[in-house]
XYZ file of N, CA and C in Angstrom:
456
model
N 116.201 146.712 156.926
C 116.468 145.300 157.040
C 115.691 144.754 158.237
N 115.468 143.582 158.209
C 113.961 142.910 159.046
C 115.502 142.355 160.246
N 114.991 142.134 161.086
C 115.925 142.175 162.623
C 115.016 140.461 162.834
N 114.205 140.480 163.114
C 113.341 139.387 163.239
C 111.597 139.410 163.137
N 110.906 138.367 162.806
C 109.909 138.220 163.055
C 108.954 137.484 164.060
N 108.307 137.511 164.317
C 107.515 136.497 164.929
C 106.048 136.484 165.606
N 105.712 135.404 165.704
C 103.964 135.118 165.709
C 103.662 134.644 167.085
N 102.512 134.671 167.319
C 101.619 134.003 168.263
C 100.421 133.703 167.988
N 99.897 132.333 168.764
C 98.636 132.478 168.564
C 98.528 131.726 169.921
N 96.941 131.925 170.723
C 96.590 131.565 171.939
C 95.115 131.730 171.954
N 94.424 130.536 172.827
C 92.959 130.668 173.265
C 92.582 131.705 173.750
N 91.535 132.249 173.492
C 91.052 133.441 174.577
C 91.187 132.685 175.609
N 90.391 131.478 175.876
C 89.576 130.765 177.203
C 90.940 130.585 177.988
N 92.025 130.567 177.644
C 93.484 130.286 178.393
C 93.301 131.561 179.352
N 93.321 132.744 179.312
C 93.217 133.743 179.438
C 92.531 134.040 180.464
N 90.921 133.525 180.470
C 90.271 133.821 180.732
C 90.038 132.773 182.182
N 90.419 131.361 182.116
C 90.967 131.072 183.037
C 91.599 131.430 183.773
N 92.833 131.995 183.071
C 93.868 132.435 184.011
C 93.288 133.674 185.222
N 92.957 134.940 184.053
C 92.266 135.793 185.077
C 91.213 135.393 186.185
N 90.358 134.167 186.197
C 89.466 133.934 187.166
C 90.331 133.398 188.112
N 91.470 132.944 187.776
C 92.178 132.093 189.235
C 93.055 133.365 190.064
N 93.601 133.786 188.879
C 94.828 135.337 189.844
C 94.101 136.440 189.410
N 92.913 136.862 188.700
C 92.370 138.010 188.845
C 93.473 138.912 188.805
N 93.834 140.090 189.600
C 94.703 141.566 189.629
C 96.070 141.603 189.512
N 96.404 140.292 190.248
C 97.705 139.658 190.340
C 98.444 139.160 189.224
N 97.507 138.813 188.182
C 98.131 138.488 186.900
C 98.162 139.537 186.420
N 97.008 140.307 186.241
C 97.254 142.017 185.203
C 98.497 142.461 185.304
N 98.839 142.715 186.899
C 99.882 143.435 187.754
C 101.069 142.906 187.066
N 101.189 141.915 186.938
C 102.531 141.141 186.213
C 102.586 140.997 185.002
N 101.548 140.925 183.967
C 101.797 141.233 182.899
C 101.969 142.520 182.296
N 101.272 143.420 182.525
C 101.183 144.882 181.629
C 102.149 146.194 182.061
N 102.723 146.478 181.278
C 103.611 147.584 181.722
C 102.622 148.794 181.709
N 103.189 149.496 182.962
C 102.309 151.038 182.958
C 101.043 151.701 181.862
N 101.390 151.789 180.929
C 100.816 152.240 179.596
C 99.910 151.522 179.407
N 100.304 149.742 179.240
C 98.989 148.977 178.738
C 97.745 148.814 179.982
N 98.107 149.293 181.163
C 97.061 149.631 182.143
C 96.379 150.205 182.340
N 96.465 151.479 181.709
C 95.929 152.715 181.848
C 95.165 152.520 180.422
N 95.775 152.329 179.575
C 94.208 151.685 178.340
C 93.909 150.457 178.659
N 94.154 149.178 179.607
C 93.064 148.491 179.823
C 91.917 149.141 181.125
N 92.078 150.110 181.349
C 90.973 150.909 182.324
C 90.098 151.585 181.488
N 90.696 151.943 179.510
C 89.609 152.607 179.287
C 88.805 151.599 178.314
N 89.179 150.046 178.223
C 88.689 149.075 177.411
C 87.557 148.338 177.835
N 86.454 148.660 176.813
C 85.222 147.948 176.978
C 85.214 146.241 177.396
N 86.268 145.709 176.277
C 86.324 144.006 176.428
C 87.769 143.910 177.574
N 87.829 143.932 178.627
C 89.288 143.724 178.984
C 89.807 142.207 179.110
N 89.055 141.173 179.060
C 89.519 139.880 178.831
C 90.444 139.718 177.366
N 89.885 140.025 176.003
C 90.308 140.753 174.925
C 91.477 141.583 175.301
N 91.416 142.500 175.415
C 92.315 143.031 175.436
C 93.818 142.304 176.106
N 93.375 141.816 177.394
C 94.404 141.470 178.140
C 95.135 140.176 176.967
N 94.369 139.287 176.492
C 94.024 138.305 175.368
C 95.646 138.725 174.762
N 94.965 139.825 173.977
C 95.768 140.248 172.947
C 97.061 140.725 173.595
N 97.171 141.567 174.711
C 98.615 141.675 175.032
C 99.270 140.743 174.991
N 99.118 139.748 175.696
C 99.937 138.404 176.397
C 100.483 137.802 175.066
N 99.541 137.811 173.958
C 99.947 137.220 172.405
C 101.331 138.243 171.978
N 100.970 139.599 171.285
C 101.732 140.366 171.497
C 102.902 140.297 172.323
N 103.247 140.512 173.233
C 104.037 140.170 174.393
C 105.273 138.965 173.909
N 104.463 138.046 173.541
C 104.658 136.425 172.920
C 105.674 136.652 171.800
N 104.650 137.407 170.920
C 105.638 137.618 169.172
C 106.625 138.418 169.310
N 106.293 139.713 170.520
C 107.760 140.461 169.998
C 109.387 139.895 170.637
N 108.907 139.069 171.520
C 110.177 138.018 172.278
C 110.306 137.327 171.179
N 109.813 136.655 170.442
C 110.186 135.197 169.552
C 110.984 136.515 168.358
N 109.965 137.431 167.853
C 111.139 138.330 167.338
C 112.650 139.050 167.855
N 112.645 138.816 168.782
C 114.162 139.981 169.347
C 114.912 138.293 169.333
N 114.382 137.144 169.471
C 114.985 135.991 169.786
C 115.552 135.946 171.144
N 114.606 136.029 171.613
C 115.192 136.024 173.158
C 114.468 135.196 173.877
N 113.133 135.383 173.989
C 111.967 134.686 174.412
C 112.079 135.106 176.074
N 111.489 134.959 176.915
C 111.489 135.629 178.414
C 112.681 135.202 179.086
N 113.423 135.671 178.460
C 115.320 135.068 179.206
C 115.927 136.280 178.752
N 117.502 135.757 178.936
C 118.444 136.780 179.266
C 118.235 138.402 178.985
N 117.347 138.596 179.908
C 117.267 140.157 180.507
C 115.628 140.486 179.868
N 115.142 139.809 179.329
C 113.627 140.532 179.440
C 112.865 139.631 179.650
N 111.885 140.465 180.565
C 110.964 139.920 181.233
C 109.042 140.458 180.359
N 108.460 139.939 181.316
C 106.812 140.048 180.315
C 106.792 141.562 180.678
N 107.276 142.269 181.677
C 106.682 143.376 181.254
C 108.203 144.281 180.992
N 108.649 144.119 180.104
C 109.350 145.004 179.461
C 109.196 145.065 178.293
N 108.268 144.756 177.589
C 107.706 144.610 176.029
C 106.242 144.475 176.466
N 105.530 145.169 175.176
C 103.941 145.823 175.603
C 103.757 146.308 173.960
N 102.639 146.402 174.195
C 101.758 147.583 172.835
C 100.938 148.086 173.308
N 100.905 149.353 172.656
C 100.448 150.436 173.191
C 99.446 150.995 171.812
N 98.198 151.197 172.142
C 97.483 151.710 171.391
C 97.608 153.216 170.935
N 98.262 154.026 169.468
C 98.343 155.222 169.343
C 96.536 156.452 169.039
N 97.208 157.613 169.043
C 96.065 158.001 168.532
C 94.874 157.741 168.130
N 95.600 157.070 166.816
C 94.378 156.189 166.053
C 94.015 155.037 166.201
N 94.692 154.507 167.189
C 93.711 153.257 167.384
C 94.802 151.458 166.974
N 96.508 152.446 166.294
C 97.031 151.265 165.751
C 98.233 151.072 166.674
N 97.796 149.550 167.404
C 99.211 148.931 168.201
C 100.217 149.329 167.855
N 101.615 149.707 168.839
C 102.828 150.454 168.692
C 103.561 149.532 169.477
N 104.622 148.994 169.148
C 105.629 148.286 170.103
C 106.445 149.096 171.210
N 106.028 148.552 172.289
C 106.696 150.023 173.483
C 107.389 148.854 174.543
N 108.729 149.579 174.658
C 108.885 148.843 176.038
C 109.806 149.707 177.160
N 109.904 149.092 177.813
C 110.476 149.418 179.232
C 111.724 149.896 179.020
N 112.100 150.311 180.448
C 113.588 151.151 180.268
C 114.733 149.871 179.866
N 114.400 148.728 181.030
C 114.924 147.552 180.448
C 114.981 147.273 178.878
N 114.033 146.999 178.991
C 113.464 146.217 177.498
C 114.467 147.703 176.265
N 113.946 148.488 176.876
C 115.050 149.383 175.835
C 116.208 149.599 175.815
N 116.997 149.421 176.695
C 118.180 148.998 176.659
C 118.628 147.570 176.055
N 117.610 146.494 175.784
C 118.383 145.472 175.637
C 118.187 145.569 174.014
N 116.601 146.416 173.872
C 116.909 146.603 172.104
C 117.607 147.213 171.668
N 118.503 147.978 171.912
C 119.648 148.919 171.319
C 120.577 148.034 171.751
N 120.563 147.251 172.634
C 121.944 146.299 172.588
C 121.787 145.012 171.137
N 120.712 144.569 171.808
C 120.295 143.857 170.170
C 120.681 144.116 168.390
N 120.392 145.784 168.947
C 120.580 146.468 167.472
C 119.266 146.568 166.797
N 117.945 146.622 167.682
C 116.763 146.586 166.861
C 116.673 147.758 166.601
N 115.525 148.344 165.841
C 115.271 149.544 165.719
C 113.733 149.549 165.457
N 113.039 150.174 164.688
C 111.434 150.306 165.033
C 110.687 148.834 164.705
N 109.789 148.797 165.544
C 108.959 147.221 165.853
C 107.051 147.870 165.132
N 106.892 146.821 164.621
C 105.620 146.777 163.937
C 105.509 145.553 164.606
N 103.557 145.679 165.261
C 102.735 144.380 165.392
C 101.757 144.814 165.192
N 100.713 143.727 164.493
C 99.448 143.282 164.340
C 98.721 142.373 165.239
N 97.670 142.816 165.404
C 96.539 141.945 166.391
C 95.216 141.541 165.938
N 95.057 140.409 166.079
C 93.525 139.980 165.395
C 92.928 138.998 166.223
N 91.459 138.812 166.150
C 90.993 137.421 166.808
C 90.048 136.867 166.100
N 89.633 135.930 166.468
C 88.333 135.197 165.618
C 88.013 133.665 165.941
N 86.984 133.353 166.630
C 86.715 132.427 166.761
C 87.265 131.727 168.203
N 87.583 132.283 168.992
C 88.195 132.249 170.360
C 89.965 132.329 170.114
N 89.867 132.296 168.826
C 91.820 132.786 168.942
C 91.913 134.318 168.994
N 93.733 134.227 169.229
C 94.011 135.742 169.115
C 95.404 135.078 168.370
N 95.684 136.218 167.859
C 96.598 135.778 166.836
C 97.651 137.599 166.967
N 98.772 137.462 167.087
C 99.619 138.912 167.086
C 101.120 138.221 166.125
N 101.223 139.225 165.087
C 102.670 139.118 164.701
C 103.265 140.722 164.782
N 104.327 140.322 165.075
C 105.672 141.219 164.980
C 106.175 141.103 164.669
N 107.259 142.384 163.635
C 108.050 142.601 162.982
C 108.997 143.304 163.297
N 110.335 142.970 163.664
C 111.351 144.191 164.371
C 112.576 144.735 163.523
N 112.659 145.714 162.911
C 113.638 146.082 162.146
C 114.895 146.424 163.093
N 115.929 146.186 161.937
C 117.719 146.312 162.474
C 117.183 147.862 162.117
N 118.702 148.071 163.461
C 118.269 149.886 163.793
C 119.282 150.237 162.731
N 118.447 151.458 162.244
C 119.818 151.821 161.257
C 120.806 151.948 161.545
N 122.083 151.668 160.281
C 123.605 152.065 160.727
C 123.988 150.355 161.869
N 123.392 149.788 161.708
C 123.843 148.342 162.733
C 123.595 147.236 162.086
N 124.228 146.359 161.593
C 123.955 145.436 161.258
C 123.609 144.831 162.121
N 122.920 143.102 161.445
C 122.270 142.659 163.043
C 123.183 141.319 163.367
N 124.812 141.435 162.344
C 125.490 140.670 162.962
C 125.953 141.409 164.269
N 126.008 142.733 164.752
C 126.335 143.145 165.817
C 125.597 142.170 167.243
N 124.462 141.453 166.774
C 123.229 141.203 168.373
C 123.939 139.916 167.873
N 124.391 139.179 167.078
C 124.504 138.094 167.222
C 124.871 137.239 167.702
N 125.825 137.458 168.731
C 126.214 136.831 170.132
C 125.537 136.444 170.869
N 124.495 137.383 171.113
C 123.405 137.793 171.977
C 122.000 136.742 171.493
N 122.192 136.836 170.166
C 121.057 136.072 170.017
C 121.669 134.413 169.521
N 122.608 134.015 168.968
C 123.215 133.219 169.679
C 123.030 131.953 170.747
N 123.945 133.119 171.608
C 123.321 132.529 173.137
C 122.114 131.979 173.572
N 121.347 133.267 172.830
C 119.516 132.693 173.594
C 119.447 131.736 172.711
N 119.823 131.099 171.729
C 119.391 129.980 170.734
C 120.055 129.027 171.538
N 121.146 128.757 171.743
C 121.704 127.860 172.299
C 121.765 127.345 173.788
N 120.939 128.886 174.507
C 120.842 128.044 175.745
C 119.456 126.810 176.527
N 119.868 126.165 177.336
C 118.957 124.832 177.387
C 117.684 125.851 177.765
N 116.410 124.948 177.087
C 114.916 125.533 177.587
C 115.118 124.927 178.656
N 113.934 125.197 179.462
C 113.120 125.055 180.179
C 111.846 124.833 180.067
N 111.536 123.247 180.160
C 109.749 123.083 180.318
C 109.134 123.926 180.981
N 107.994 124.128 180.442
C 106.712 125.062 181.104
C 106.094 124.249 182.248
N 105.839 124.268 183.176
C 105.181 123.539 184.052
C 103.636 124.193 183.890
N 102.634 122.912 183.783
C 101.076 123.587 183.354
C 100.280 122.745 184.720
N 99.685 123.688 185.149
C 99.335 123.630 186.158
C 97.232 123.213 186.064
């Protein structure tokens, strides 16, 4: 059973801004351990970084949480396997709040073209849990007030 879905899409050039103004300081805050150590072995790392931050994006809009109650940007990541195909990985946090959720294994896709990047995720209910169990939880994050983005 599908737990949630969700998409992103974003400019490279957003990105790419961003890194020329905070350079190391942004990496540092976005990427959990893992996605660091393969952006050291990545030819394009603007790209790459690109694609995390999207990623990053979809698997929050999937858990329905979005960067609030208890996860933050780097407790959700993808991680490139063996072969080469994005894996949804997260933090000790971030894993605790998906077993509170009730998720269970996460599928994402990554693509670009034309200065977009585009990532969806897919998060399945963990077996044996329904996903009225998170529903409090997700709930809440629906109902509590946003917060404007301040764009600088």
């Amino acid at each position: 059973m599908i737990f949630g879905i969700g998409v992103d899409v974003l400019e490279a050039a957003r990105i790419k801004k961003t890194l020329a103004r905070f350079g190391e300081h942004f990496i540092d805050r976005l990427l959990m351990p893992a996605e660091r150590a393969q952006l050291g072995r990545t030819k394009r790392p603007e790209r790459f970084i690109a694609m995390r931050f999207a990623a990053k994006e979809a698997i929050v809009k999937a858990m329905g949480t979005g960067f609030a109650h208890g996860i933050w940007i780097r407790d959700v990541g993808v991680v490139q396997n063996a072969w080469g195909k994005p894996e949804v990985a997260y933090s000790p946090r971030g894993e605790k709040m998906r077993r509170k959720l009730g998720i269970g294994n996460g599928h994402v896709t990554l693509t670009d073209e034309a200065g977009l990047i585009v990532a969806v995720a897919v998060l399945e209910a963990a077996p044996g849990r329904a996903p009225k169990a998170a529903s409090k939880i997700a709930k809440r994050a629906r109902a509590a007030p946003r917060r404007k983005a301040r764009r600088r």
